[in-house]
PDB file of C-alpha atoms in Angstrom:
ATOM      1  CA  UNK A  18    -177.176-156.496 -31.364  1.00  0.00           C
ATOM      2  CA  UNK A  19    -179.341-159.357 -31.314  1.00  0.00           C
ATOM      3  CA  UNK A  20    -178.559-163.322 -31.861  1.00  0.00           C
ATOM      4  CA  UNK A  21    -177.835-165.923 -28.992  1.00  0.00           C
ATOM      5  CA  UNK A  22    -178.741-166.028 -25.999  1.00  0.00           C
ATOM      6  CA  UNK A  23    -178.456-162.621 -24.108  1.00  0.00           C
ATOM      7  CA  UNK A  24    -176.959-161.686 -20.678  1.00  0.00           C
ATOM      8  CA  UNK A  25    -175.330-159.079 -18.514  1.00  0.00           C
ATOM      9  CA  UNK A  26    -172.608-158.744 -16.532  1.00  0.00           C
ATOM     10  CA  UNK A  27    -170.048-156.148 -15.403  1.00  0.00           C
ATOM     11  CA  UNK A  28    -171.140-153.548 -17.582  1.00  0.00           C
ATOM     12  CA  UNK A  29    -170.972-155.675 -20.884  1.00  0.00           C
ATOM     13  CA  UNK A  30    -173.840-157.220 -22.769  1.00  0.00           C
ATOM     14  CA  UNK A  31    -173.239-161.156 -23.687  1.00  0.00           C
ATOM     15  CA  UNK A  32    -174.144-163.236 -26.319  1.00  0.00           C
ATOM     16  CA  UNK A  33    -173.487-167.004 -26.162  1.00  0.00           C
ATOM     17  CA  UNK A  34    -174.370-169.286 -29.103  1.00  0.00           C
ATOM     18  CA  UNK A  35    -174.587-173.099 -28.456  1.00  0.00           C
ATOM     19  CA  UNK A  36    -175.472-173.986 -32.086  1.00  0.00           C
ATOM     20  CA  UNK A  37    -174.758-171.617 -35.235  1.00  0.00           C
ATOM     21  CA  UNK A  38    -176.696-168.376 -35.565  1.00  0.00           C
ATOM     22  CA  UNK A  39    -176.383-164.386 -36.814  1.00  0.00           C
ATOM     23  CA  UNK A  40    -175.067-161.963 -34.753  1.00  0.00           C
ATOM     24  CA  UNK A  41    -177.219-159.555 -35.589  1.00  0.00           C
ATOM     25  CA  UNK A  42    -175.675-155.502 -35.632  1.00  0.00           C
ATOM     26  CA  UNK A  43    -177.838-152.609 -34.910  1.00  0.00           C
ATOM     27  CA  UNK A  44    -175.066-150.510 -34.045  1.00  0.00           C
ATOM     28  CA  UNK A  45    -171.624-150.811 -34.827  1.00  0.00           C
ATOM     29  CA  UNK A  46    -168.576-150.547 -32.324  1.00  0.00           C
ATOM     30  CA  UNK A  47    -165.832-152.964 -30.803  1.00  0.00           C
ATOM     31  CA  UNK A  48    -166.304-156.443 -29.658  1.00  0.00           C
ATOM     32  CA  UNK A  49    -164.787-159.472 -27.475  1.00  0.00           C
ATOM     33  CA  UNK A  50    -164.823-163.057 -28.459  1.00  0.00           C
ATOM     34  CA  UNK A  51    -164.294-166.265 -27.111  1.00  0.00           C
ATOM     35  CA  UNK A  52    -164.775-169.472 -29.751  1.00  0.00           C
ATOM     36  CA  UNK A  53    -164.138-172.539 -29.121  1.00  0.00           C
ATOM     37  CA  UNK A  54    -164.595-175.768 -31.281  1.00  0.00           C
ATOM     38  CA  UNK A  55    -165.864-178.946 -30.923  1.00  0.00           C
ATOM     39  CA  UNK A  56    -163.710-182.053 -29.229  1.00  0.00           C
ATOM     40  CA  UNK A  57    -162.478-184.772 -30.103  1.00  0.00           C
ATOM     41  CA  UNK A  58    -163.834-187.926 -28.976  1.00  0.00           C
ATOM     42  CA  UNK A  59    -161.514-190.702 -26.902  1.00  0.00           C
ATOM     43  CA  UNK A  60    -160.106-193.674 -28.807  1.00  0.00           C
ATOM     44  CA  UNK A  61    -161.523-197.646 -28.165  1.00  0.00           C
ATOM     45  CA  UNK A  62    -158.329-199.168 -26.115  1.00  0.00           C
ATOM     46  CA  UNK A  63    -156.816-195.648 -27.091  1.00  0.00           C
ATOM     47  CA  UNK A  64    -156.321-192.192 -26.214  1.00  0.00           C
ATOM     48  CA  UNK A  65    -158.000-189.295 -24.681  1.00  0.00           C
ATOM     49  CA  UNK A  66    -159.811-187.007 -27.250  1.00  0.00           C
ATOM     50  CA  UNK A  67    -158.198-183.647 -27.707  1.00  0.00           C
ATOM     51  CA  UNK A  68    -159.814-180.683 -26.534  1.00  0.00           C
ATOM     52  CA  UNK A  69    -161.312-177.827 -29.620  1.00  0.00           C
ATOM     53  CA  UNK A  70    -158.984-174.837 -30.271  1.00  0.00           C
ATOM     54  CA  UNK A  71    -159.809-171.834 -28.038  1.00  0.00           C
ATOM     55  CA  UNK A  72    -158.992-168.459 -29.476  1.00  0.00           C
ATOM     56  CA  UNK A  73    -160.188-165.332 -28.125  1.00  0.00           C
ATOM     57  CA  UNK A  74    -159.223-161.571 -28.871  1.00  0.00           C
ATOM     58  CA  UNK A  75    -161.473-158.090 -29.619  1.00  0.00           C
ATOM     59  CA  UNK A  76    -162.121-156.693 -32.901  1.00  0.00           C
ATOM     60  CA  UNK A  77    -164.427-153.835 -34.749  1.00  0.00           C
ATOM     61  CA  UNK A  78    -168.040-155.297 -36.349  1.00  0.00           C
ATOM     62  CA  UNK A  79    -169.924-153.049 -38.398  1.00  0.00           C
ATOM     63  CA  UNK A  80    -171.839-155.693 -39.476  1.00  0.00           C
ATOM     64  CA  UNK A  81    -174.047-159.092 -38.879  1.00  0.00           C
ATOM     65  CA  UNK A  82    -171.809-161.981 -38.987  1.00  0.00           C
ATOM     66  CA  UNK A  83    -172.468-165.658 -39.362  1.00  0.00           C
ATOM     67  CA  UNK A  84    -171.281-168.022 -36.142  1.00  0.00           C
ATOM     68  CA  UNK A  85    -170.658-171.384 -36.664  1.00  0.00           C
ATOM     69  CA  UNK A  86    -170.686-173.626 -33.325  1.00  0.00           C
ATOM     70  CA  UNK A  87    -168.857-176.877 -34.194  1.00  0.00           C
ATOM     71  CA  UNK A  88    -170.214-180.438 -32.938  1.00  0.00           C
ATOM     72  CA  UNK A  89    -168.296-182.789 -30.675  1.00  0.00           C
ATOM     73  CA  UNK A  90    -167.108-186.226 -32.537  1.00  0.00           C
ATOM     74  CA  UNK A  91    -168.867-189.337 -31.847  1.00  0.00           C
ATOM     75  CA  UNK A  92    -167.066-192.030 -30.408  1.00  0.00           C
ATOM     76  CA  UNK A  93    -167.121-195.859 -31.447  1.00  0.00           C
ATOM     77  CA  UNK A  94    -165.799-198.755 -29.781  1.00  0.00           C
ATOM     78  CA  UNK A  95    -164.031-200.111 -33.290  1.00  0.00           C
ATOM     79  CA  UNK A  96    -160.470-199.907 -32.127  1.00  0.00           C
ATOM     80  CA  UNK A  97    -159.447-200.116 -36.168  1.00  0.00           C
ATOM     81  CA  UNK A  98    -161.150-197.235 -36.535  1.00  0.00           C
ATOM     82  CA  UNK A  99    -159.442-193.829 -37.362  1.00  0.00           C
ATOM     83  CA  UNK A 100    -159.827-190.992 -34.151  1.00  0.00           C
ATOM     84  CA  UNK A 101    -162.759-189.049 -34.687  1.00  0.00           C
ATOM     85  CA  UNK A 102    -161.972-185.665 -35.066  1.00  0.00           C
ATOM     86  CA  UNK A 103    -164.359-182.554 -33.398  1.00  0.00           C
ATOM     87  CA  UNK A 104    -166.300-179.828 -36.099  1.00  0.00           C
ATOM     88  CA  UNK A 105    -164.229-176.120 -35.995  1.00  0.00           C
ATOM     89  CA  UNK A 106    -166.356-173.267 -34.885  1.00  0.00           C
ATOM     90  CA  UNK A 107    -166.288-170.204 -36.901  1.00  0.00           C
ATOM     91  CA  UNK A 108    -167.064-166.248 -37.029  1.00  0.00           C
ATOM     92  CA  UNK A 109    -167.195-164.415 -40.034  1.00  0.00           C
ATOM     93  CA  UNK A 110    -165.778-160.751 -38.459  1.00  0.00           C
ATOM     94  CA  UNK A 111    -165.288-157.923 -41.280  1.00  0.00           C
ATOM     95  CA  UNK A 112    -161.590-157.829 -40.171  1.00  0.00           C
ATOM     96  CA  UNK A 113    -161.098-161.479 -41.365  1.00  0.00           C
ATOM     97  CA  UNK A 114    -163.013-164.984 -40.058  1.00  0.00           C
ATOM     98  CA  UNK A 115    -161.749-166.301 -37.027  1.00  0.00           C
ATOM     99  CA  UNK A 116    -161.695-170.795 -37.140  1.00  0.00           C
ATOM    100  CA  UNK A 117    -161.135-172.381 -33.652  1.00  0.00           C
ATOM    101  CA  UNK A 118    -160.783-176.291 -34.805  1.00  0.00           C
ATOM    102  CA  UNK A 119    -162.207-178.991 -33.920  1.00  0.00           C
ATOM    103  CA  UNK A 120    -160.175-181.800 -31.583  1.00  0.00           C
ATOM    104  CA  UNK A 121    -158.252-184.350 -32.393  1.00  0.00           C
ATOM    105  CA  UNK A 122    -159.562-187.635 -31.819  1.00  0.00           C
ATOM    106  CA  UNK A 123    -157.767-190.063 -29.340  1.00  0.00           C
ATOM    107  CA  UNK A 124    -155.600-192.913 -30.839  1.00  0.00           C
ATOM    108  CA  UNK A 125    -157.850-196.082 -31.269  1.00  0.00           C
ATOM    109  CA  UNK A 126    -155.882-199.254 -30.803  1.00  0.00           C
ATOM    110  CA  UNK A 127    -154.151-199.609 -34.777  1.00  0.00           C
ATOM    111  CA  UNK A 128    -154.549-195.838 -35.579  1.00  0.00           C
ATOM    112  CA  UNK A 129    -152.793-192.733 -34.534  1.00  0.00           C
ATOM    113  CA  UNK A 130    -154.651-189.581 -32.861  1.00  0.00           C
ATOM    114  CA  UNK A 131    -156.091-187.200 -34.619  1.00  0.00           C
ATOM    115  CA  UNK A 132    -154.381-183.456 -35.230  1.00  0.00           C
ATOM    116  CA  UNK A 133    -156.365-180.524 -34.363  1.00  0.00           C
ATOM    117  CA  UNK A 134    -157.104-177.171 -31.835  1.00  0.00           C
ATOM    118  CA  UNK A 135    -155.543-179.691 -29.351  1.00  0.00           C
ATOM    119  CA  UNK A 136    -153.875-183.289 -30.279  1.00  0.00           C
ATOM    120  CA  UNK A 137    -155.134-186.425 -29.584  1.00  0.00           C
ATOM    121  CA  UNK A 138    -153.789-188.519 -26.744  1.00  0.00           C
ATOM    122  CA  UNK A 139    -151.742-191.751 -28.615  1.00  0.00           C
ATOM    123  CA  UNK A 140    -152.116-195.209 -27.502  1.00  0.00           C
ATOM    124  CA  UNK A 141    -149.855-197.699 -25.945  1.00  0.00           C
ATOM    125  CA  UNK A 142    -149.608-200.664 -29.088  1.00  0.00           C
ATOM    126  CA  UNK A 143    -146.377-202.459 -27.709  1.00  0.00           C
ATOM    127  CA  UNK A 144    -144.299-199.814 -27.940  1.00  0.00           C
ATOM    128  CA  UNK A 145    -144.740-196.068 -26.507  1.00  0.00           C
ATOM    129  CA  UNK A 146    -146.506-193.762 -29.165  1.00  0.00           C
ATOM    130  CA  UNK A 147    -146.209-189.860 -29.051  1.00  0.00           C
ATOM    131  CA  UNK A 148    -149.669-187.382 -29.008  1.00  0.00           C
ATOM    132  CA  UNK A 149    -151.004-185.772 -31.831  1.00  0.00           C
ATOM    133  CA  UNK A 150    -149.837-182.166 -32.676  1.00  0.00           C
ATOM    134  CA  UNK A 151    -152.336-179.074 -31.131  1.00  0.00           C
ATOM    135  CA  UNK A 152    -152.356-175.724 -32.817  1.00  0.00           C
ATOM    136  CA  UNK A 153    -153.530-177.415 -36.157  1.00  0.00           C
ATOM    137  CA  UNK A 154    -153.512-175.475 -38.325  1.00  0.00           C
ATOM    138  CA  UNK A 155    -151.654-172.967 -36.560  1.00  0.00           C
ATOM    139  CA  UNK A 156    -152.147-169.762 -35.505  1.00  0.00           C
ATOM    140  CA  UNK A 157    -150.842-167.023 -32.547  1.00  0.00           C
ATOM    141  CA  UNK A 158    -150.938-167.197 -30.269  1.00  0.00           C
ATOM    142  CA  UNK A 159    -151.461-171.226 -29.970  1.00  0.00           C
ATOM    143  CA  UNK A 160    -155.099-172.462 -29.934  1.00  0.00           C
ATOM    144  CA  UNK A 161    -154.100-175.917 -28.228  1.00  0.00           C
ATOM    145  CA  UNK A 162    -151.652-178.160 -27.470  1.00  0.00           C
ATOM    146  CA  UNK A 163    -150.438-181.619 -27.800  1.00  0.00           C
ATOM    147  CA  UNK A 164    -152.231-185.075 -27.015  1.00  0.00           C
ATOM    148  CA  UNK A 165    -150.098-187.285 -24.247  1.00  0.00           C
ATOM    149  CA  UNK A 166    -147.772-190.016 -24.854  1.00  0.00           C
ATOM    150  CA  UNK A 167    -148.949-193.643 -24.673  1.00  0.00           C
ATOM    151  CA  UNK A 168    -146.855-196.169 -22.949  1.00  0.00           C
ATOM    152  CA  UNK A 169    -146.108-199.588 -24.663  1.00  0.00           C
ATOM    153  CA  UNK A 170    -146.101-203.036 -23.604  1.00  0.00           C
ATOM    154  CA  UNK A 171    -147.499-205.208 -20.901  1.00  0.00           C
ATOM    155  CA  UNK A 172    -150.204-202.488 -20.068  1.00  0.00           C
ATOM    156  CA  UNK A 173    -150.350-200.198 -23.159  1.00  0.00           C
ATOM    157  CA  UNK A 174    -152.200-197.434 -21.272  1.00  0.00           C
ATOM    158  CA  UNK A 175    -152.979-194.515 -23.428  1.00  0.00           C
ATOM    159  CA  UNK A 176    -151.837-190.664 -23.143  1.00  0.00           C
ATOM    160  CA  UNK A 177    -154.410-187.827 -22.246  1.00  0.00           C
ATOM    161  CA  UNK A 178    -155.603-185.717 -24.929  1.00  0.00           C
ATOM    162  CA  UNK A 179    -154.122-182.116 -25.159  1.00  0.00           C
ATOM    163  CA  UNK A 180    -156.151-179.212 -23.644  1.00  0.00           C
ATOM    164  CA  UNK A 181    -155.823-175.401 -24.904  1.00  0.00           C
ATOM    165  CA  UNK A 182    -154.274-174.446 -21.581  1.00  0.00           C
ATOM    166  CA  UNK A 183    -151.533-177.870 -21.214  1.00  0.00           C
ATOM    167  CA  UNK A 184    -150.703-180.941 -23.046  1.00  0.00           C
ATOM    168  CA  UNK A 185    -152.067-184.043 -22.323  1.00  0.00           C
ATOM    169  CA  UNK A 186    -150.583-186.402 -19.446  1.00  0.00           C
ATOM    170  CA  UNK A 187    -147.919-189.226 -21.039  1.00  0.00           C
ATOM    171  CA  UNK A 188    -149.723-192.569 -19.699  1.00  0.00           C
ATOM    172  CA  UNK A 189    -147.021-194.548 -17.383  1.00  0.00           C
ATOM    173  CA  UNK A 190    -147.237-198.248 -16.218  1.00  0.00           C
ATOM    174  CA  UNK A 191    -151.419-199.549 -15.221  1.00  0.00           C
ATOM    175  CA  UNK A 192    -152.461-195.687 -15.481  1.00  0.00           C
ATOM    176  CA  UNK A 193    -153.890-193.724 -18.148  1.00  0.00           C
ATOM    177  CA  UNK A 194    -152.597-190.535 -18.693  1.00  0.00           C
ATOM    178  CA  UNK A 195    -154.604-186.966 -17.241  1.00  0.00           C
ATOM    179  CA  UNK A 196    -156.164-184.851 -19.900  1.00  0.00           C
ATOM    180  CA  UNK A 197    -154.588-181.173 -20.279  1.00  0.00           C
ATOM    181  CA  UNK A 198    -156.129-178.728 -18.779  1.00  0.00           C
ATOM    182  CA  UNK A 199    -158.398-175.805 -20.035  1.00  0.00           C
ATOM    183  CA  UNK A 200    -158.381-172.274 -19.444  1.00  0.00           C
ATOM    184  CA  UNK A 201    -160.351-170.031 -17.545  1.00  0.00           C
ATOM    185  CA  UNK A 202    -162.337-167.579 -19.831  1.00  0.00           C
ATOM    186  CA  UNK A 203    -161.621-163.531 -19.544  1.00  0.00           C
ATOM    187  CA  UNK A 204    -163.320-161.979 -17.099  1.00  0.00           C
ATOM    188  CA  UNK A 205    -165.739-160.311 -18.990  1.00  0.00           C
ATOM    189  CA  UNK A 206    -167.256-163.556 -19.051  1.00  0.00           C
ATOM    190  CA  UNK A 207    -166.837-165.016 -15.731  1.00  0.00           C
ATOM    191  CA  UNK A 208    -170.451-164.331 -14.715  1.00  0.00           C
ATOM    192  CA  UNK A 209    -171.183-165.768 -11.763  1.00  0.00           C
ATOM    193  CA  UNK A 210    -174.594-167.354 -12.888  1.00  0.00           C
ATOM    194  CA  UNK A 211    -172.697-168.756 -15.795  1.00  0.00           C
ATOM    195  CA  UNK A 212    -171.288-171.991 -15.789  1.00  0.00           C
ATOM    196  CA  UNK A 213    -169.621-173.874 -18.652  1.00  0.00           C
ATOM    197  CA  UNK A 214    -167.838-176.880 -16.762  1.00  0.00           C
ATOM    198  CA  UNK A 215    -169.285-177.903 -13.592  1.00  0.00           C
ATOM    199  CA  UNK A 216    -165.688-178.975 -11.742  1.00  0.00           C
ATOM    200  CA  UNK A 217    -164.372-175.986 -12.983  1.00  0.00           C
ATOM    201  CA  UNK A 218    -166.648-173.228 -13.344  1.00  0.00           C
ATOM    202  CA  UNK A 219    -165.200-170.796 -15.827  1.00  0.00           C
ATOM    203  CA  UNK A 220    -162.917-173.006 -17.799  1.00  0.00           C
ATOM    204  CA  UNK A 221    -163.129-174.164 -21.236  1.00  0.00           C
ATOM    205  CA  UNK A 222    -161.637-176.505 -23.733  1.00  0.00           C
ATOM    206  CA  UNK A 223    -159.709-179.798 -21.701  1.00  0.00           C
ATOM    207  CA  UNK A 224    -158.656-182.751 -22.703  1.00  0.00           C
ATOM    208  CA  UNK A 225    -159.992-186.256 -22.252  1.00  0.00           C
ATOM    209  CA  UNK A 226    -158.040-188.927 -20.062  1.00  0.00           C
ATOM    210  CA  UNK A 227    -156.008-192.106 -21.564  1.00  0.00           C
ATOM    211  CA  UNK A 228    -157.605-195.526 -21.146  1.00  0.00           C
ATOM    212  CA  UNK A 229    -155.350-198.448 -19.816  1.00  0.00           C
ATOM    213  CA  UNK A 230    -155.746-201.047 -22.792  1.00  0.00           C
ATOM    214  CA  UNK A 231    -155.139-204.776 -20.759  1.00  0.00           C
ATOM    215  CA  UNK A 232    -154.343-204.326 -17.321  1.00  0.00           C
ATOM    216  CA  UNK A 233    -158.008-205.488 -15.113  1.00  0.00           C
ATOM    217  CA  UNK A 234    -156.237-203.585 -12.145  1.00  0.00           C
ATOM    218  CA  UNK A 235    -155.033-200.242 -14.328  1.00  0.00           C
ATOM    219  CA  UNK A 236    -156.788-196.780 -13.507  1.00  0.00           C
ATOM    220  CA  UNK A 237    -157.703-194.439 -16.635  1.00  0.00           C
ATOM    221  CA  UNK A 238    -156.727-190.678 -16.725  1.00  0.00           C
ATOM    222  CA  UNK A 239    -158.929-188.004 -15.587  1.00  0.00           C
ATOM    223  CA  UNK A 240    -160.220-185.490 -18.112  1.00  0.00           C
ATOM    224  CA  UNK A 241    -158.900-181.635 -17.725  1.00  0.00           C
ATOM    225  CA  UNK A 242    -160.716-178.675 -16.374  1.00  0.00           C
ATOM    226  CA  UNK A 243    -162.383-177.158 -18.738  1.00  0.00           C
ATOM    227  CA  UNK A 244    -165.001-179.935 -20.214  1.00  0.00           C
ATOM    228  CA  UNK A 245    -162.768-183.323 -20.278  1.00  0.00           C
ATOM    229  CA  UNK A 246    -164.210-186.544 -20.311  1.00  0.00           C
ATOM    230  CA  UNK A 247    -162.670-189.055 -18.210  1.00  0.00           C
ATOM    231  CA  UNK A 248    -161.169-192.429 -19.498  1.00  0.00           C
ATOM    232  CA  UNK A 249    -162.647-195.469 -17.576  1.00  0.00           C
ATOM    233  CA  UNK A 250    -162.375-195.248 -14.183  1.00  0.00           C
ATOM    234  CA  UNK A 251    -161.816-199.188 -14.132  1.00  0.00           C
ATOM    235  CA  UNK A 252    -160.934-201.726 -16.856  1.00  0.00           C
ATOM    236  CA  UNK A 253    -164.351-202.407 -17.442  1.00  0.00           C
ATOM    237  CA  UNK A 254    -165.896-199.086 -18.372  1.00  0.00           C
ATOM    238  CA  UNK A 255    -166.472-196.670 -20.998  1.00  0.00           C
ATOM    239  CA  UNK A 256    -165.188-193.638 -20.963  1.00  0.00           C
ATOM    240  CA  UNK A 257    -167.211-190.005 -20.032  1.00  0.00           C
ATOM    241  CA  UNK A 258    -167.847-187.461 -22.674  1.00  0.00           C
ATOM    242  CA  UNK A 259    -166.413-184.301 -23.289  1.00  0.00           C
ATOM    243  CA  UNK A 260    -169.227-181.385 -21.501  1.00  0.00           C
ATOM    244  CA  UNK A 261    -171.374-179.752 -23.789  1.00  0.00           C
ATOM    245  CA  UNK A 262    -170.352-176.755 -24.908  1.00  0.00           C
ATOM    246  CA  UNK A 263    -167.002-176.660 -23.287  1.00  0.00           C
ATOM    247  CA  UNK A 264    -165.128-177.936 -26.679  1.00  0.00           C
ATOM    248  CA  UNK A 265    -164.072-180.876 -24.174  1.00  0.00           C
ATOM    249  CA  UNK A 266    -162.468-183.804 -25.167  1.00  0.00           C
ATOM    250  CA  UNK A 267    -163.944-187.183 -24.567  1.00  0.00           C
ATOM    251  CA  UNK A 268    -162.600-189.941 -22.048  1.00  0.00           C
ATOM    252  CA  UNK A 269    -161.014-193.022 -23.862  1.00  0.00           C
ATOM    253  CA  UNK A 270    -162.017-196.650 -23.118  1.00  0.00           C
ATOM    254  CA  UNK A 271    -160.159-200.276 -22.773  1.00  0.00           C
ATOM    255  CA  UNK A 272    -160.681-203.155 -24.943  1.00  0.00           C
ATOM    256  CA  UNK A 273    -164.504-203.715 -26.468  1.00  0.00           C
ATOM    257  CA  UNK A 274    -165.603-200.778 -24.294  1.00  0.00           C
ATOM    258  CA  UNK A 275    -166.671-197.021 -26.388  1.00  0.00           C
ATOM    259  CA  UNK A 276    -164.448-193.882 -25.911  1.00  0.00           C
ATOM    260  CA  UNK A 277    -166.560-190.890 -24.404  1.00  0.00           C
ATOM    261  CA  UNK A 278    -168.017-188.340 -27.853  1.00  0.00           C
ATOM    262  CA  UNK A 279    -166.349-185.233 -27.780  1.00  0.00           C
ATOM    263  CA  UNK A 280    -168.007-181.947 -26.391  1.00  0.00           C
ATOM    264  CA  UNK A 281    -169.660-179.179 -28.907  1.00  0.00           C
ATOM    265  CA  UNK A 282    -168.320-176.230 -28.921  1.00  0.00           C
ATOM    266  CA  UNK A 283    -168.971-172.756 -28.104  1.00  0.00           C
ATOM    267  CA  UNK A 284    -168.862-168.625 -28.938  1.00  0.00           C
ATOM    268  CA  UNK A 285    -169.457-166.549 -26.877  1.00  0.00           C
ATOM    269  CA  UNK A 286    -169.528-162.392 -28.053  1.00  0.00           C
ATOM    270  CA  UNK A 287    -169.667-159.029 -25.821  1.00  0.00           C
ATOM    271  CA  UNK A 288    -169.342-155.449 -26.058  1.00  0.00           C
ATOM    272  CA  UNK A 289    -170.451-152.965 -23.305  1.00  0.00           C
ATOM    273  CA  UNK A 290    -174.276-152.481 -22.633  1.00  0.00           C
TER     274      UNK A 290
END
């Protein structure tokens, strides 16, 4: 086949599509898939950004098919705004298409987080808020999980937003909660030149940490393996996108500050060379 950029490893020939494409077939047989969509971005004085849904699985293609790589939300720092949700990321296989959704955006301040392949992280508005539902809509096995809890009044820090391999940290007094982790890709795709988050080589798809919302001395979450964006490491700062290409959600930010955008997604196709 042809489409995406090409590779080999362990026997198996790889394509990996950063933006949509065809996936072109010269001869039929079996194929693995990873897709992954785009994530959410992290809420302003809200939440961490979910991470996109992550599905994976093998199937027969007798045919081209159409891949659809979904774009990371942008992030704002309106905190009346409603959580920016991440684009799905699609493949049309002859057996049926395959969606991975995008993230769900972290809670902003007056808004709740945003449903998705993982939920958004909620924020902290006076009283404790729960995350956004992952695996939306669902499927099976899961394709995410849930955003983190926020916790309420004096410091309304912010949960983490949910990653496809763990839901996202509840927040807890001056601290933002962690994002959830991602998970590590099969190992037909664990080439060792290939690397899709740089703390984490191999992983995809975590979530993006919770911001603390009023508290000058509160610490914001850290994003998950797997492409997470960290909240704001002090009251002060923004928070860190999502990685490209990981489906990573982005860090959330305090007050007046801008939540980290969401990271585009990915899929990634192999059959034996």
């Amino acid at each position: 086949a042809t489409g995406g950029a090409i590779s080999y490893y362990g026997g198996k020939t790889i394509h990996t599509f950063t933006s949509d494409g065809t996936f072109n077939v010269t001869t039929g047989g079996n194929v693995e898939y990873v897709i992954v969509g785009g994530g959410g971005a992290g809420g302003a004085q809200g939440g961490g950004g979910g991470a996109g849904g992550y599905r994976t699985g093998s199937t027969p293609v007798n045919t081209n098919l159409t891949v659809t790589v979904g774009d990371g939300a942008t992030a704002d720092s309106d905190r009346n705004n409603t959580p920016a949700n991440g684009e799905p990321s699609s493949v049309n296989f002859p057996a049926g298409t395959i969606t991975s959704a995008g993230g769900g955006g972290g809670g902003a301040r007056f808004d709740t987080a945003g449903t998705g392949g993982s939920g958004g992280g909620n924020n902290g508005n006076h009283s404790p808020s729960n995350g956004s539902a992952g695996n939306t809509p669902p499927v099976s096995p899961p394709q995410g999980n849930t955003g983190g809890n926020g916790a309420g009044s004096p410091t309304e820090a912010s949960g983490g937003g949910g990653g496809a391999g763990a839901v996202g940290g509840n927040a807890s007094s001056n601290v933002g909660g962690a994002g959830g982790a991602g998970v590590l890709v099969p190992t037909t795709f664990r080439n060792p030149a290939t690397t899709f988050d740089p703390g984490a080589q191999w992983y995809l798809a975590g979530g993006g940490g919770g911001s603390v919302s009023t508290s000058p001395t509160g610490t914001g979450g850290a994003g998950g393996d797997g492409g997470g964006g960290n909240a704001n490491v002090t009251y002060n700062g923004n928070g860190s996108p999502g990685t490209t290409n990981t489906g990573g959600g982005g860090g959330a930010a305090p007050y007046q500050r801008t939540g980290g955008n969401g990271g585009s997604g990915l899929v990634l196709i192999a059959y034996p060379t």
